[in-house]
Short mmCIF file of C-alpha atoms in Angstrom, two decimals:
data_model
loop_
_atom_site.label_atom_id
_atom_site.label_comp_id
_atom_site.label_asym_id
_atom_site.label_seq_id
_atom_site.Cartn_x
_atom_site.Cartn_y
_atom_site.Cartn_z
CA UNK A 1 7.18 -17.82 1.65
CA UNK A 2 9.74 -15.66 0.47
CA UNK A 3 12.21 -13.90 3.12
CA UNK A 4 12.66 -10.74 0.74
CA UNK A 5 12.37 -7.74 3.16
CA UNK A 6 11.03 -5.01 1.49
CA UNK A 7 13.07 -2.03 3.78
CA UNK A 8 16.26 -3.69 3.29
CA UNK A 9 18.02 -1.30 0.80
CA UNK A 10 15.54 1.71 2.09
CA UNK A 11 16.73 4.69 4.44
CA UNK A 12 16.04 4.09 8.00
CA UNK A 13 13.45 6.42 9.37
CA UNK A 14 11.07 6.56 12.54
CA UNK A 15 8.05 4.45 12.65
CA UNK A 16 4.35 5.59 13.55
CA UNK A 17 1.61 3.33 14.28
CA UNK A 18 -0.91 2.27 11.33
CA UNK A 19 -3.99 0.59 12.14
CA UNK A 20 -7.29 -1.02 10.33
CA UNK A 21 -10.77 -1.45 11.54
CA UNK A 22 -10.79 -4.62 9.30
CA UNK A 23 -7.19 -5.96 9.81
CA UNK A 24 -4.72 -6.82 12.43
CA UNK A 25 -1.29 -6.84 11.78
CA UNK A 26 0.39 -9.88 10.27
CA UNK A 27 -3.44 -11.94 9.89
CA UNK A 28 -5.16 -12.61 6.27
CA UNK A 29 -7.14 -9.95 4.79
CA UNK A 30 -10.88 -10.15 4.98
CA UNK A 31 -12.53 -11.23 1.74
CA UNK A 32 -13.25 -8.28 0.67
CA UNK A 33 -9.76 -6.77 0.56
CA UNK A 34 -8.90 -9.90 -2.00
CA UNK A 35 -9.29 -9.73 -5.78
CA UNK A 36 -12.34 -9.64 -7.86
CA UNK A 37 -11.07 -13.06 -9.36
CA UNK A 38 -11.52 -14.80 -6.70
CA UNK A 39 -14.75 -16.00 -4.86
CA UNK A 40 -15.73 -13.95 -2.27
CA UNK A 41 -13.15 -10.90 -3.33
CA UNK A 42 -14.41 -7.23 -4.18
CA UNK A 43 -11.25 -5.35 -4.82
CA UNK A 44 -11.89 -3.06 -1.59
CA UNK A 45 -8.92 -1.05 -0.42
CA UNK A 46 -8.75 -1.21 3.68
CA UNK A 47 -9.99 1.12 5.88
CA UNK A 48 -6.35 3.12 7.43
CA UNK A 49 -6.00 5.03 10.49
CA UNK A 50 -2.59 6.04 11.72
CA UNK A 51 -1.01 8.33 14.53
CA UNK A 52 2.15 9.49 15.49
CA UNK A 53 3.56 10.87 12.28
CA UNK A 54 6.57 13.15 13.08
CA UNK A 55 6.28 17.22 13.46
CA UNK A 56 7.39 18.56 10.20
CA UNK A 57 5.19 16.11 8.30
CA UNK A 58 3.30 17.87 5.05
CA UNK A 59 1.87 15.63 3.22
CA UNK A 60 1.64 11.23 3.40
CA UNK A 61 1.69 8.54 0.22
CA UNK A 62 0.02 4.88 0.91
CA UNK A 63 0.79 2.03 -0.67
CA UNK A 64 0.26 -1.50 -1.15
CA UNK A 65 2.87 -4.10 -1.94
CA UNK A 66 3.41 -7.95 -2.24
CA UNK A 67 6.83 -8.41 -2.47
CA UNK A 68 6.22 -12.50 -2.59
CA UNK A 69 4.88 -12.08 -5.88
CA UNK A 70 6.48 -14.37 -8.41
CA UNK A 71 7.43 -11.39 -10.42
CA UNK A 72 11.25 -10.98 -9.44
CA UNK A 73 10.00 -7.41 -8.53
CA UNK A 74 6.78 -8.45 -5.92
CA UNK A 75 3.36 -6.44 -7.06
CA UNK A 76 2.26 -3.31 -6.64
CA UNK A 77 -1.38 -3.24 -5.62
CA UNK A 78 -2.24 0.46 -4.44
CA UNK A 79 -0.64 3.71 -4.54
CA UNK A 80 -1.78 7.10 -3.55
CA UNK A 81 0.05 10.04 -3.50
CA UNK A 82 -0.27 13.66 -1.82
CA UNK A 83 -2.53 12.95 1.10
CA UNK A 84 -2.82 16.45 3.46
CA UNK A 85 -1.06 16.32 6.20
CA UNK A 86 -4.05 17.14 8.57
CA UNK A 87 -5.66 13.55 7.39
CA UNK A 88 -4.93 10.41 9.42
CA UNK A 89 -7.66 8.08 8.27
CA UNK A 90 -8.84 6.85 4.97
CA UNK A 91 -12.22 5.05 4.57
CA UNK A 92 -13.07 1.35 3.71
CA UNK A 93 -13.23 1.74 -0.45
CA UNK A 94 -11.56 5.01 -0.99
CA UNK A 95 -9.30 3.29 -3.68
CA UNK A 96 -12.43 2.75 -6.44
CA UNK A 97 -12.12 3.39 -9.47
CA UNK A 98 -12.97 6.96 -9.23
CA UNK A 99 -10.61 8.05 -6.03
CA UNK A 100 -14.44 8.99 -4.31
CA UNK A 101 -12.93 8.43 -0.55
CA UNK A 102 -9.77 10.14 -1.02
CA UNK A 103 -9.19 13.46 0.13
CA UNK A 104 -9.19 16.35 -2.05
CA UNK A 105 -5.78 16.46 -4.03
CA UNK A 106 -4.85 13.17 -2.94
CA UNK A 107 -4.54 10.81 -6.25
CA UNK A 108 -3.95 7.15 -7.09
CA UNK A 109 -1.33 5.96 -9.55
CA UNK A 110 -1.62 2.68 -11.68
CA UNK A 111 -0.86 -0.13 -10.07
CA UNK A 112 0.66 -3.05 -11.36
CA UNK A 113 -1.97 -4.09 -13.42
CA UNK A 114 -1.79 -0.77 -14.72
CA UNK A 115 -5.40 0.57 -13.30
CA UNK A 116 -5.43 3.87 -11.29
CA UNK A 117 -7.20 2.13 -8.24
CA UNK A 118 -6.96 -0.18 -5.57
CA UNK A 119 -6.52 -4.20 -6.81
CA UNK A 120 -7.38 -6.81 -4.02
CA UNK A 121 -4.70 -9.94 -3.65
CA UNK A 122 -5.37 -12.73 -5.21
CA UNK A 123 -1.71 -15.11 -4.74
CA UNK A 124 -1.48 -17.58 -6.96
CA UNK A 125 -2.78 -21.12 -6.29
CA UNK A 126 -0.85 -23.35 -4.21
CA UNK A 127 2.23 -20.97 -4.29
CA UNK A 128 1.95 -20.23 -0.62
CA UNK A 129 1.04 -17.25 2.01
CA UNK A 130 1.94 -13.92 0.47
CA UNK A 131 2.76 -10.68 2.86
CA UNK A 132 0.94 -7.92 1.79
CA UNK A 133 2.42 -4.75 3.05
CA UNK A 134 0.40 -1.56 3.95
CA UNK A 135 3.07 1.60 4.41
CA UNK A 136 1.89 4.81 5.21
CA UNK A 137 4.61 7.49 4.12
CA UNK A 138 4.69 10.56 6.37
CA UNK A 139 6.55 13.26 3.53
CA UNK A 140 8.42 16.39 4.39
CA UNK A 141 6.37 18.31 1.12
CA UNK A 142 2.98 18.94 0.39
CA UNK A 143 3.33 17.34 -3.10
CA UNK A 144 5.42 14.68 -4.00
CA UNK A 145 5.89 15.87 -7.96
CA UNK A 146 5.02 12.63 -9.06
CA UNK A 147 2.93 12.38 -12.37
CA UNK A 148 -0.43 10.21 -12.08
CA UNK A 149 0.68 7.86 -14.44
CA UNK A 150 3.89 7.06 -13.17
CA UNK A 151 4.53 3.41 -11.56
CA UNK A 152 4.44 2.64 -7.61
CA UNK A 153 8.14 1.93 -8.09
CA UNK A 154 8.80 5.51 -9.34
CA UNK A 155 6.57 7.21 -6.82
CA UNK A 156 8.80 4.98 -3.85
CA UNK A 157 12.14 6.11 -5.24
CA UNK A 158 10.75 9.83 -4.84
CA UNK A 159 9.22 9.06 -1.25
CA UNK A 160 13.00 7.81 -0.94
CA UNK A 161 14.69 11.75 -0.70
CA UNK A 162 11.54 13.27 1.01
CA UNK A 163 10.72 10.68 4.00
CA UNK A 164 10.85 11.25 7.54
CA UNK A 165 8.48 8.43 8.70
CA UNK A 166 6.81 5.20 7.73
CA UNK A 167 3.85 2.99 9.39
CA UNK A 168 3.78 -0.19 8.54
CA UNK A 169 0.87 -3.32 8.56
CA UNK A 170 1.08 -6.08 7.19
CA UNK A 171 -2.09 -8.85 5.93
CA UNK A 172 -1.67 -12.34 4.60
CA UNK A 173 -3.29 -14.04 1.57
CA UNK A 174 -3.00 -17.60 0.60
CA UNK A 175 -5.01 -18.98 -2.48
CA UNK A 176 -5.16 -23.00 -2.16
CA UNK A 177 -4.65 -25.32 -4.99
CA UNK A 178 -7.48 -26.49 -6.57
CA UNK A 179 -9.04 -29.82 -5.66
CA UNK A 180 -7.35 -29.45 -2.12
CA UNK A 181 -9.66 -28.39 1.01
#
């Protein structure tokens, strides 16, 4: 597994606690949080719950990143953007295809497979446990300005100038080789 630590070059800010009814930090993600493509997967987005944001917060972005992708820039699997302030919890599946558990003016941007949704792991085979890392954003504005098309990476430099906290969980994912139990 790759040490690449996705905060390294990011401001240091507070931390707020993010949890999962599904998922405790730092295990594997239940099946249905993996890809489509693989047996067992649905493409779910988690259930998220978090507390402890900082006063002054107006709005929160969540995203979803594997930075031990072998891309030389990890993989972006979910983004939303422009979650109210007064919400703390998202439901298991809000990240369909149509946004349906996402509060109103909250939207998703493309991922890196370029669909506006949530896109479940799926590591490739044999190349090892991949860290897949859940950050909710707590914002100091109501809207981040960020078009709906734009990439993950785009809407994370923005969060960059505007962020004043970030909760953190991470899940696993492993895909074996074929052939091997």
């Amino acid at each position: 597994m790759s040490v690449n630590n996705p905060f390294a070059r990011l401001p240091e800010v507070p931390s707020f606690t993010v949890t999962s009814a599904m998922l405790a930090d730092g295990e594997p993600w239940p099946a249905a949080q993996l890809s489509a493509a693989l047996p067992g997967g649905g493409d779910v987005s988690p259930h998220l719950s978090w507390s402890g944001a900082p006063e002054g917060t107006k709005s929160y972005a969540v995203t979803v990143y594997d930075p031990d992708a072998p891309t030389g820039s990890g993989f972006w699997h979910w983004a939303v953007a422009d979650i109210p302030a007064g919400v703390t919890e998202l439901p298991e599946g809000a990240g369909d295809d149509t946004g349906s558990g996402l509060p109103a003016g909250a939207y998703q941007l493309p991922n890196d497979a370029r669909l506006p949704r949530y896109i479940g792991a799926a590591p490739p085979a044999g190349h090892g446990p991949h860290r897949y890392v859940v950050v909710v954003h707590a914002l100091d504005v109501e809207h981040i300005g960020v078009p709906a098309d734009a990439t993950p990476a785009y809407l994370g430099f923005t969060i960059s100038g505007h962020l004043l906290a970030r909760g953190v969980l991470t899940a696993t994912a492993e895909t074996a080789t074929a052939g091997v139990a």
